């Protein structure tokens, strides 16, 4: 029965400390501490709940109230800057900036969106991105110069454009791919490969 455990051919009483109750389990100590207490050195010690905090749902730990954050064994008030608000999270600084502002050294500063850009909600970074066809250049959005026989690509890396099929990137432009005899454009469309059973030798396709 609860409060006892099997020991050979008998049921012996489980030795429980004060402020504990039997779990009915045949494993472990066979007891747990009541709400508001925690196990320490095979005994149950009362939890010291600091000011501006409360017991968690399990009753074995405490957590800070909304608007406060844990600092060692106490709960300190969260300092929310101007143009900010309390966040429903115990991580980071505990607050977020209003729309149109971004965090910067404990404050919320206005996001200055350059021409051809738009505002984005972000905890880090500038708080804005460039429109399609433009790229970040210092604090502005510069137009992507797309050469002939190329098209725009949505990528923050590279040139911001890609050559059409049958052309390859050379410096800042697109040059037609010179496909030799017994060859064809490869899967990318920007280079060539030999027809089977030919093999590439320098700039031509030769029989093996």
PDB file of C-alpha atoms in Angstrom, residues 83-85 96-102 108-111 118-122 127:
ATOM      1  CA  UNK A  83       8.527  53.760 -27.211  1.00  0.00           C
ATOM      2  CA  UNK A  84       8.773  50.243 -25.758  1.00  0.00           C
ATOM      3  CA  UNK A  85       6.476  47.725 -24.050  1.00  0.00           C
ATOM      4  CA  UNK A  96      10.257  45.102 -27.176  1.00  0.00           C
ATOM      5  CA  UNK A  97      10.089  48.307 -29.177  1.00  0.00           C
ATOM      6  CA  UNK A  98       6.940  49.785 -30.666  1.00  0.00           C
ATOM      7  CA  UNK A  99       6.493  49.477 -34.408  1.00  0.00           C
ATOM      8  CA  UNK A 100       8.732  51.974 -36.175  1.00  0.00           C
ATOM      9  CA  UNK A 101      11.448  51.700 -33.522  1.00  0.00           C
ATOM     10  CA  UNK A 102      14.322  49.293 -32.892  1.00  0.00           C
ATOM     11  CA  UNK A 108      14.176  52.339 -28.598  1.00  0.00           C
ATOM     12  CA  UNK A 109      15.321  54.531 -31.476  1.00  0.00           C
ATOM     13  CA  UNK A 110      13.268  55.529 -34.505  1.00  0.00           C
ATOM     14  CA  UNK A 111      13.957  53.514 -37.645  1.00  0.00           C
ATOM     15  CA  UNK A 118      10.533  49.441 -46.199  1.00  0.00           C
ATOM     16  CA  UNK A 119      10.194  48.894 -42.448  1.00  0.00           C
ATOM     17  CA  UNK A 120      10.568  45.377 -40.942  1.00  0.00           C
ATOM     18  CA  UNK A 121       9.885  44.227 -37.396  1.00  0.00           C
ATOM     19  CA  UNK A 122      13.206  42.896 -36.108  1.00  0.00           C
ATOM     20  CA  UNK A 127      14.931  47.639 -38.956  1.00  0.00           C
TER      21      UNK A 127
END
